[in-house]
Short mmCIF file of C-alpha atoms in Angstrom, two decimals:
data_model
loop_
_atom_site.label_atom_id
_atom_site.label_comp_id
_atom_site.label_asym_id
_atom_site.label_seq_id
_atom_site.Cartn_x
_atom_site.Cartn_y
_atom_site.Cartn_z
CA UNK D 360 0.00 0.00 0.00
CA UNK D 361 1.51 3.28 -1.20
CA UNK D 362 1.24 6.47 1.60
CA UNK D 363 0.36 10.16 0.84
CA UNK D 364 0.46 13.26 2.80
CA UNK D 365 -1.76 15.38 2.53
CA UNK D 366 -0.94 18.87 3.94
CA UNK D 367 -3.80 21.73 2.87
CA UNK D 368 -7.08 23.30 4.63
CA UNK D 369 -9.41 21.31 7.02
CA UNK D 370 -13.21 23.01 5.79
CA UNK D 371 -15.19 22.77 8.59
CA UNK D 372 -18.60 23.33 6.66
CA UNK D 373 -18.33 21.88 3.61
CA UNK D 374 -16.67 19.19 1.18
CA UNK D 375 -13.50 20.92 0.18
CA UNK D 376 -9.63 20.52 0.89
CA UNK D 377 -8.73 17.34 2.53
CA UNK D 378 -12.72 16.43 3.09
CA UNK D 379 -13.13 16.23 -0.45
CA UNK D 380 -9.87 14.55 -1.19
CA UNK D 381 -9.52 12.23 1.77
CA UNK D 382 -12.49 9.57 0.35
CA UNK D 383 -11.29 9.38 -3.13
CA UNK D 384 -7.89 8.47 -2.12
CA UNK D 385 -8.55 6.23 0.97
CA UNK D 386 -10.87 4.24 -1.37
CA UNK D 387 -8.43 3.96 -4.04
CA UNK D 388 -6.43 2.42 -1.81
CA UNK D 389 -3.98 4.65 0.09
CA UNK D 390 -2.62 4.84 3.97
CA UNK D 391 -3.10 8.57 4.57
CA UNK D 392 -1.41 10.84 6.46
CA UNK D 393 -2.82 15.06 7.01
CA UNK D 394 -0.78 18.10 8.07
CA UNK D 395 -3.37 20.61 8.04
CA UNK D 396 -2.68 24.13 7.43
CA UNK D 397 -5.48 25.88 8.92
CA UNK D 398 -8.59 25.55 9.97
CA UNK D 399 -11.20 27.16 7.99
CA UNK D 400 -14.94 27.71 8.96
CA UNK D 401 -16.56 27.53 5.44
CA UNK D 402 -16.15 28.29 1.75
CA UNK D 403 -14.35 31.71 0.92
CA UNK D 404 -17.29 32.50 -1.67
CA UNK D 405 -19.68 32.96 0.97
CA UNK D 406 -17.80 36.17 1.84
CA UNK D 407 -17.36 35.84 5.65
CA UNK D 408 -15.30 33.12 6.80
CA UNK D 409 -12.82 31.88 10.20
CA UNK D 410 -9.27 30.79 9.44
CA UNK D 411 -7.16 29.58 12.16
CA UNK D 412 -3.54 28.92 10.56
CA UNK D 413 -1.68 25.93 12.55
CA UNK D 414 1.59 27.30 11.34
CA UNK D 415 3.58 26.21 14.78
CA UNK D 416 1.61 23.16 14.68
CA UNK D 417 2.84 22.23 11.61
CA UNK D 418 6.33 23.08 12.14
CA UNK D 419 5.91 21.21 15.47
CA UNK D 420 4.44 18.20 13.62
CA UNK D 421 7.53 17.79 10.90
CA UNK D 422 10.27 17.84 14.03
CA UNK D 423 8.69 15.18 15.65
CA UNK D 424 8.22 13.03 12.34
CA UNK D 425 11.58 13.92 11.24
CA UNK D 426 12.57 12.49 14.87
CA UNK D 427 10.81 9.62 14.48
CA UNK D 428 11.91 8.77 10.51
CA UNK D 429 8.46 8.12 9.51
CA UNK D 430 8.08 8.37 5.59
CA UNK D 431 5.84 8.56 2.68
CA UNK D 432 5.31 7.68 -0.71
CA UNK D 433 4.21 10.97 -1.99
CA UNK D 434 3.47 14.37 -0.76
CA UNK D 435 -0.11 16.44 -2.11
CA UNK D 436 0.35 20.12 -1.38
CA UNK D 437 -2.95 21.97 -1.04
CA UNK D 438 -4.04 25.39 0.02
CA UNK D 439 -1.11 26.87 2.19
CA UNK D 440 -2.01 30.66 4.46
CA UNK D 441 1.18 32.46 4.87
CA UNK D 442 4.97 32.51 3.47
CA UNK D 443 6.53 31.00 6.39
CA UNK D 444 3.80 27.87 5.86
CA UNK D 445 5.28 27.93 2.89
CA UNK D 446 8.55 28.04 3.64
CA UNK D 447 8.46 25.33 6.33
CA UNK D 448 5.87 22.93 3.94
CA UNK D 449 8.84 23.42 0.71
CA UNK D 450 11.77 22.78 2.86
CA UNK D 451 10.06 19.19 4.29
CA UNK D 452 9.56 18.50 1.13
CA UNK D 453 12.46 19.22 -0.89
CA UNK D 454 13.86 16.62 2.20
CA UNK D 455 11.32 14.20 1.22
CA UNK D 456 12.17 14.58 -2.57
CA UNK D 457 15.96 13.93 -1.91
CA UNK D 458 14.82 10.76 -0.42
CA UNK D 459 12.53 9.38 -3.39
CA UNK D 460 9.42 10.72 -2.17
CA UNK D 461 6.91 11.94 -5.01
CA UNK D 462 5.78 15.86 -4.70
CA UNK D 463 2.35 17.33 -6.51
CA UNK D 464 1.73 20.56 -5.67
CA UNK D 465 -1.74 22.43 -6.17
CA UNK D 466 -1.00 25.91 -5.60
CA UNK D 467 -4.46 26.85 -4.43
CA UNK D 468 -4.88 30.71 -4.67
CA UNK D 469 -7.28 31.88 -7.56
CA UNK D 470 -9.97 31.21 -9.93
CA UNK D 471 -12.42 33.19 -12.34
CA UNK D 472 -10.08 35.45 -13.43
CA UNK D 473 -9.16 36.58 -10.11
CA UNK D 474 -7.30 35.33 -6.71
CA UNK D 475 -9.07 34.35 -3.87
CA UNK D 476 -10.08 36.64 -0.79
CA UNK D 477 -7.02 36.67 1.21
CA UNK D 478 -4.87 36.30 -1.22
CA UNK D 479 -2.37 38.24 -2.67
CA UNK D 480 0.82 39.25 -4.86
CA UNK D 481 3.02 37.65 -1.88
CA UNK D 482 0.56 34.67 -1.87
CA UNK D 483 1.42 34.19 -5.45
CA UNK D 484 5.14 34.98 -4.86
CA UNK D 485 5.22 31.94 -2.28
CA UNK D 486 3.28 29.39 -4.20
CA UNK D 487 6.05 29.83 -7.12
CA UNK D 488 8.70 28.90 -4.64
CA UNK D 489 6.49 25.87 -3.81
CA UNK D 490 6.17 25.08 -7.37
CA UNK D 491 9.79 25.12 -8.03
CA UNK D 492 10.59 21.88 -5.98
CA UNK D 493 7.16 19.87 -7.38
CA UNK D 494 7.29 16.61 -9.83
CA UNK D 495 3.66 17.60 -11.05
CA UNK D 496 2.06 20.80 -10.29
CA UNK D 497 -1.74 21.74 -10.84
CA UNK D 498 -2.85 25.11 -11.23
CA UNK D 499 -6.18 25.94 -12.91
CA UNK D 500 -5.73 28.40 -15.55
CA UNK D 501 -6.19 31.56 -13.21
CA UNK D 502 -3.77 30.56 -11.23
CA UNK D 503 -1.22 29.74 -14.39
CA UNK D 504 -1.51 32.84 -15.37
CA UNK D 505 -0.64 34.52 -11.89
CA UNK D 506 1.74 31.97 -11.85
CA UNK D 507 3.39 33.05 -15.20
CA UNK D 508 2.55 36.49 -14.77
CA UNK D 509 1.24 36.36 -18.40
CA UNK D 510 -2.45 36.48 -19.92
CA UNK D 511 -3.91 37.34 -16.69
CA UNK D 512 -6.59 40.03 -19.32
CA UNK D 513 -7.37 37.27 -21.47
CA UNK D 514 -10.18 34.63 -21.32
CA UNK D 515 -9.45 32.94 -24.68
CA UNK D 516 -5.97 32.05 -25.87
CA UNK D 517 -4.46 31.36 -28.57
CA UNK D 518 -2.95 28.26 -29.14
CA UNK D 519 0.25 29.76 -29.23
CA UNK D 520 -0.39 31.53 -25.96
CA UNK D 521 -1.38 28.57 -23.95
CA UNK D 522 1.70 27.15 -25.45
CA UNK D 523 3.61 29.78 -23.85
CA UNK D 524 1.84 29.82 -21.02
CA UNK D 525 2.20 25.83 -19.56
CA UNK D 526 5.98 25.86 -20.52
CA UNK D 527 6.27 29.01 -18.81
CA UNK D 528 5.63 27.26 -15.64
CA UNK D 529 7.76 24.01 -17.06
CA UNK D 530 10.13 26.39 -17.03
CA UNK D 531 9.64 27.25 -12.90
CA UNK D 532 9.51 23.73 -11.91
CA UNK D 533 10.98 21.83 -14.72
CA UNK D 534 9.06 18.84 -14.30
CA UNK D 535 5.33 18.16 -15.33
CA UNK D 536 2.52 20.62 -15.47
CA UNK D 537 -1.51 20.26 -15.41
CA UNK D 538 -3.50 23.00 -16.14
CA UNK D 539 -7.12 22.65 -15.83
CA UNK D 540 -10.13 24.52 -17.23
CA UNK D 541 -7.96 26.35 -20.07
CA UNK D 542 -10.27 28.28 -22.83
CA UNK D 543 -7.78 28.16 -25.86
CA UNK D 544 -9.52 29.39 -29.53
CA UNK D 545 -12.94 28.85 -27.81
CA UNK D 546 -12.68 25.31 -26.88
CA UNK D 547 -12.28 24.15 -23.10
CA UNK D 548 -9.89 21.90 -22.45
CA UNK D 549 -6.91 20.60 -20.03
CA UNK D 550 -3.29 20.94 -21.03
CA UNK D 551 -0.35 18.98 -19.77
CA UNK D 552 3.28 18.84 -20.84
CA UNK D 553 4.62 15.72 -19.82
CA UNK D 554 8.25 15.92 -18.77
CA UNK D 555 8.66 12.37 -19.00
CA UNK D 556 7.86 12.26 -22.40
CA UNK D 557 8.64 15.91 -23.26
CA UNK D 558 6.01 16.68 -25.16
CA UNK D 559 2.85 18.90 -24.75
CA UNK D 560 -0.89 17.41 -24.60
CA UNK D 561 -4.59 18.83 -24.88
CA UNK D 562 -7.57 17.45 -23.82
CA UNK D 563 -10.94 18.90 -24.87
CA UNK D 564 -13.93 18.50 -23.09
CA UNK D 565 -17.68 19.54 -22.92
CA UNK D 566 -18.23 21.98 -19.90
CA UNK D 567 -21.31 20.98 -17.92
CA UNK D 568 -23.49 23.82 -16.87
CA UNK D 569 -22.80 23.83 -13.26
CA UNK D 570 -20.30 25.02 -10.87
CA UNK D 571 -19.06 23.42 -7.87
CA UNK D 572 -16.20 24.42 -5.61
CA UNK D 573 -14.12 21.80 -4.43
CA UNK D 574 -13.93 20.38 -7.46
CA UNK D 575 -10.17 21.11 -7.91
CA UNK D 576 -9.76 18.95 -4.99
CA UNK D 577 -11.64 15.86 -6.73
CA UNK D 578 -9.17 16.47 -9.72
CA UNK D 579 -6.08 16.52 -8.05
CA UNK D 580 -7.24 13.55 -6.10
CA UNK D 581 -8.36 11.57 -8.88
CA UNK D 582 -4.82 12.77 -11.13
CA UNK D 583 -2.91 11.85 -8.44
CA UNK D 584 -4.37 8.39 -6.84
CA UNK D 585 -4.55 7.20 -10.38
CA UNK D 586 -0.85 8.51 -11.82
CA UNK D 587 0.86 6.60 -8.46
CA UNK D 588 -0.72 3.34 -9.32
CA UNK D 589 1.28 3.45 -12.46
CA UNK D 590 -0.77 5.06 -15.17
CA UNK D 591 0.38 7.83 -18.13
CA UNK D 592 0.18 11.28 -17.18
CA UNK D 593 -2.31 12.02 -19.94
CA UNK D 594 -4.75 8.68 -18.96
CA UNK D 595 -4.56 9.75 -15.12
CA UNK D 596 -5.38 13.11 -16.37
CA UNK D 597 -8.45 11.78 -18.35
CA UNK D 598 -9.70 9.81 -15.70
CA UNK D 599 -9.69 12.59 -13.52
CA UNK D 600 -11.91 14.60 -16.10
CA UNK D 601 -14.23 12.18 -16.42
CA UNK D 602 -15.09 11.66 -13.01
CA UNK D 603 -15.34 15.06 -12.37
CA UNK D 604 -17.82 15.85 -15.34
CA UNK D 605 -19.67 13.18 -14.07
CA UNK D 606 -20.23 13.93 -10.39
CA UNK D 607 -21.13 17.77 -11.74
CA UNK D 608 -23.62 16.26 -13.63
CA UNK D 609 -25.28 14.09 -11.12
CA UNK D 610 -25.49 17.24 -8.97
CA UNK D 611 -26.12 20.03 -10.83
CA UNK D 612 -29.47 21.01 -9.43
CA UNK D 613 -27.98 20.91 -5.50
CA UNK D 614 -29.09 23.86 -3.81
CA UNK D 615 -25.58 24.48 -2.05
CA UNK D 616 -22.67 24.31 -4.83
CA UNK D 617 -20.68 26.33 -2.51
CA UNK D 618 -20.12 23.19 -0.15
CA UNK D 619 -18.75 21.12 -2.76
CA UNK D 620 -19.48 17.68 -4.57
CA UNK D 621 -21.24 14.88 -1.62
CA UNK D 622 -18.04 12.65 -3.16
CA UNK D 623 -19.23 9.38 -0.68
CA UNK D 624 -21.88 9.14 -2.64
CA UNK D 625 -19.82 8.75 -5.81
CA UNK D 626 -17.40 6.32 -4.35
CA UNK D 627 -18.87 2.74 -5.58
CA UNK D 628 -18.16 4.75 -9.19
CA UNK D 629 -14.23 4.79 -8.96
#
């Protein structure tokens, strides 16, 4: 049995961060281990929201396991609050890297065009130092382009542009990138460049007419319990859209798509 950390947000209302991503890959199979970031009361979209960062907690946390020599397979990175979270999260894992451990970093911070309340330039300063020490990283198109620092006035790119655009951030980590929910010559898609294979892949789909949040926690689950069993980048990838176009679907007429996809419910489906 392979073993991930997960370190990111623990939601209390709602099925986002680890809540959404902790089924998925426990039923796919995994021994799990969480380093939480902060707590967080409920969904930044609703406006008005509690975060309690664990920042001393967490650098607490990595002494003791570093005491103790425990070790994992693989590392998830998920929504960190501050640069010295940042800091302390890149440094563990540029340790755990040395010593064969996988790193996939989701550098939660934007969407819509725009970055999250809370965030900032400094927040987006920080996750590019997290990206540079990553083996996969997973921004959604927003957060490319904040990333990059490139396109951030554009909805629609060229196909030269997105080109541009996901070696850009080759270029910052120079391993393998995953952007989601790209709009290139007015056709959605995902693009990844696999560094393994060096080459650059896009994957069209049909949006569904619904939004969730959360669902960039599904993905990265889905990408990332299915790519450490020993599939290709690009059918990991796939997967991961097709599970996540399908759980949209089934609930597109909930009432609360602020609280995320009820992804228990979806489980006997993997």
């Amino acid at each position: 049995m392979s073993s991930i950390l997960l370190i990111g947000d623990i939601v209390g209302y709602g099925n986002l961060g680890m809540t959404g991503m902790t089924p998925i890959l426990s039923h796919l199979g995994y021994e799990l281990y969480r380093l939480p970031s902060s707590m967080v009361s409920n969904n930044f979209s609703y406006g008005k929201f509690a975060v309690l960062g664990t920042t001393d907690y967490m650098r607490r946390s990595i002494e003791i396991w570093e005491e103790q020599g425990f070790s994992v397979d693989a590392v998830c990175t998920g929504y960190l609050v501050s640069e010295e979270q940042t800091r302390i999260v890149t440094d563990y894992c540029r340790k755990l890297k040395a010593r064969g451990t996988f790193i996939f970093v989701d550098p939660i911070m934007a969407d819509d065009g725009k970055l999250y309340n809370g965030a900032s330039q400094e927040t987006v300063a920080y996750m590019r130092n997290a990206c540079r020490i990553a083996d996969v990283i997973v921004p959604n198109v927003t957060e490319a382009k904040f990333l990059a620092d490139k396109y951030l006035d554009k909805d629609d790119l060229t196909s030269e542009e997105a080109e541009d655009l996901i070696m850009s951030l080759h270029q910052l980590s120079g391993n393998s990138v995953i952007i989601s929910s790209v709009l290139m010559e007015g056709q959605t898609c995902t693009m990844l460049y696999d560094n393994g294979l060096g080459k650059r892949i896009v994957l069209p789909y049909r949006q569904v007419d619904a939004q969730f949040s959360g669902t960039g926690d599904v993905f990265s689950a889905m990408t990332i319990g299915t790519y450490l069993k020993g599939e290709t980048l690009e059918a990991s990838v796939l997967r991961a859209m097709e599970f996540v176009a399908h759980v949209i679907e089934e609930n597109k007429h909930c009432i609360n798509p602020d609280n995320g996809i009820p992804i228990e419910r979806h489980l006997h489906e993997l």
